């Protein structure tokens, strides 16, 4: 007789065990020769090695399904336990695992939807540091968060760290109501929104409490070493050279980082320049660091967002032409 312990930390225990342990009872009926005990987020199996191996295979299939799709019905639970044929197992296994990044609480699949978003995923898988540059609405932050959540669920990393520069865009932090956290949270809200789409509320609360997922302003990264983590620096166009260098040198062992930004929306004071463009330029030939550009064709928001971005881009080009023409006339004089 052998024993094994299976950790169920990645799922809500009630989703696995069921109300009044009704799903656990189904598991015990399926494997009557095993002694099965539940202890918090752990499941202890005792019995013959071949029985334990079969039970582990079924349990892992159930856990994987719950991680992707959220709670499963008692009927589905019973189907997974009873279905030994390849067709049943295939039905509950993840299809196209490289296409779907993560499943949200309501079963919604999050995937790369455009050519450049798919390229972002591919480059992130091949490199430890990736710069994703593009206008608003191109899904760069959302895709990056999905990759981070997938890495956490697959136990490739132990934590997710999401950060942004807390730079004022027309309003002063000092005039906003509330304490420091309440002043800063609005800057970080897009990151919370993305996580809400991908992780059930109770599990997200647990991850935040245990600091498995951490959301903080860029200034809070100083002096730290970020090991075994998936790190996302969002709105990096609002980081100075020194801040970006500070961030990039925080990255520790077994860590990945995605830096996103939009060079058309720099909110830094006029006497400061964005460090994002500099970083992309001087780091472009280092193995393990990649750079991808997204454009208006990758916009996945309202159909008018694409038209708005094109209009502003056209206006910017006209302004550059007028500036160059004025410079030419000045030199001619």
PDB file of N, CA, C and O in Angstrom, residues 44 64 80 84 96 122 130 140-141 147 157 175 199 215 277 312:
ATOM      1  N   UNK A  44      -5.632  13.223   0.241  1.00  0.00           N
ATOM      2  CA  UNK A  44      -4.705  12.133   0.549  1.00  0.00           C
ATOM      3  C   UNK A  44      -5.295  10.818   0.039  1.00  0.00           C
ATOM      4  O   UNK A  44      -6.414  10.452   0.385  1.00  0.00           O
ATOM      5  N   UNK A  64      -7.839  20.503 -13.931  1.00  0.00           N
ATOM      6  CA  UNK A  64      -7.524  21.261 -15.146  1.00  0.00           C
ATOM      7  C   UNK A  64      -8.785  21.885 -15.740  1.00  0.00           C
ATOM      8  O   UNK A  64      -8.781  23.044 -16.173  1.00  0.00           O
ATOM      9  N   UNK A  80     -16.482  12.626 -16.080  1.00  0.00           N
ATOM     10  CA  UNK A  80     -15.019  12.538 -16.107  1.00  0.00           C
ATOM     11  C   UNK A  80     -14.545  11.297 -15.360  1.00  0.00           C
ATOM     12  O   UNK A  80     -13.652  10.576 -15.814  1.00  0.00           O
ATOM     13  N   UNK A  84     -13.809   6.310 -19.489  1.00  0.00           N
ATOM     14  CA  UNK A  84     -12.454   5.811 -19.722  1.00  0.00           C
ATOM     15  C   UNK A  84     -12.094   5.796 -21.207  1.00  0.00           C
ATOM     16  O   UNK A  84     -10.951   5.524 -21.565  1.00  0.00           O
ATOM     17  N   UNK A  96      -6.785  22.869 -28.531  1.00  0.00           N
ATOM     18  CA  UNK A  96      -5.901  23.935 -29.028  1.00  0.00           C
ATOM     19  C   UNK A  96      -5.252  24.686 -27.868  1.00  0.00           C
ATOM     20  O   UNK A  96      -5.473  25.887 -27.697  1.00  0.00           O
ATOM     21  N   UNK A 122       3.808  34.410 -29.125  1.00  0.00           N
ATOM     22  CA  UNK A 122       4.944  33.596 -29.559  1.00  0.00           C
ATOM     23  C   UNK A 122       6.269  34.170 -29.064  1.00  0.00           C
ATOM     24  O   UNK A 122       7.141  33.435 -28.579  1.00  0.00           O
ATOM     25  N   UNK A 130      10.037  41.143 -23.115  1.00  0.00           N
ATOM     26  CA  UNK A 130       9.379  41.533 -24.371  1.00  0.00           C
ATOM     27  C   UNK A 130       8.825  42.943 -24.246  1.00  0.00           C
ATOM     28  O   UNK A 130       8.135  43.255 -23.277  1.00  0.00           O
ATOM     29  N   UNK A 140      -2.593  44.818 -25.987  1.00  0.00           N
ATOM     30  CA  UNK A 140      -1.252  44.452 -25.529  1.00  0.00           C
ATOM     31  C   UNK A 140      -1.231  44.138 -24.033  1.00  0.00           C
ATOM     32  O   UNK A 140      -0.645  43.133 -23.608  1.00  0.00           O
ATOM     33  N   UNK A 141      -1.899  44.976 -23.218  1.00  0.00           N
ATOM     34  CA  UNK A 141      -1.931  44.732 -21.775  1.00  0.00           C
ATOM     35  C   UNK A 141      -2.781  43.504 -21.453  1.00  0.00           C
ATOM     36  O   UNK A 141      -2.391  42.649 -20.646  1.00  0.00           O
ATOM     37  N   UNK A 147      -1.255  35.958 -20.436  1.00  0.00           N
ATOM     38  CA  UNK A 147      -0.053  35.125 -20.411  1.00  0.00           C
ATOM     39  C   UNK A 147       0.450  34.925 -18.987  1.00  0.00           C
ATOM     40  O   UNK A 147       0.897  33.834 -18.618  1.00  0.00           O
ATOM     41  N   UNK A 157       5.414  29.979 -12.830  1.00  0.00           N
ATOM     42  CA  UNK A 157       5.883  31.029 -11.920  1.00  0.00           C
ATOM     43  C   UNK A 157       5.107  30.927 -10.621  1.00  0.00           C
ATOM     44  O   UNK A 157       4.057  30.281 -10.554  1.00  0.00           O
ATOM     45  N   UNK A 175      -4.718  66.434  -5.272  1.00  0.00           N
ATOM     46  CA  UNK A 175      -6.073  66.970  -5.216  1.00  0.00           C
ATOM     47  C   UNK A 175      -7.136  65.879  -5.251  1.00  0.00           C
ATOM     48  O   UNK A 175      -8.317  66.169  -5.108  1.00  0.00           O
ATOM     49  N   UNK A 199      -9.944  35.551 -13.589  1.00  0.00           N
ATOM     50  CA  UNK A 199      -9.833  34.795 -12.335  1.00  0.00           C
ATOM     51  C   UNK A 199     -11.102  35.019 -11.519  1.00  0.00           C
ATOM     52  O   UNK A 199     -11.536  36.171 -11.353  1.00  0.00           O
ATOM     53  N   UNK A 215      -0.229  44.140  -7.306  1.00  0.00           N
ATOM     54  CA  UNK A 215      -0.397  45.291  -8.197  1.00  0.00           C
ATOM     55  C   UNK A 215       0.097  46.524  -7.460  1.00  0.00           C
ATOM     56  O   UNK A 215      -0.399  46.845  -6.375  1.00  0.00           O
ATOM     57  N   UNK A 277      11.385  54.509 -25.481  1.00  0.00           N
ATOM     58  CA  UNK A 277      12.005  54.497 -26.798  1.00  0.00           C
ATOM     59  C   UNK A 277      13.501  54.206 -26.696  1.00  0.00           C
ATOM     60  O   UNK A 277      14.059  53.454 -27.504  1.00  0.00           O
ATOM     61  N   UNK A 312      -5.926  60.571 -35.603  1.00  0.00           N
ATOM     62  CA  UNK A 312      -4.868  61.244 -34.834  1.00  0.00           C
ATOM     63  C   UNK A 312      -3.500  61.020 -35.477  1.00  0.00           C
ATOM     64  O   UNK A 312      -2.651  61.915 -35.480  1.00  0.00           O
TER      65      UNK A 312
END
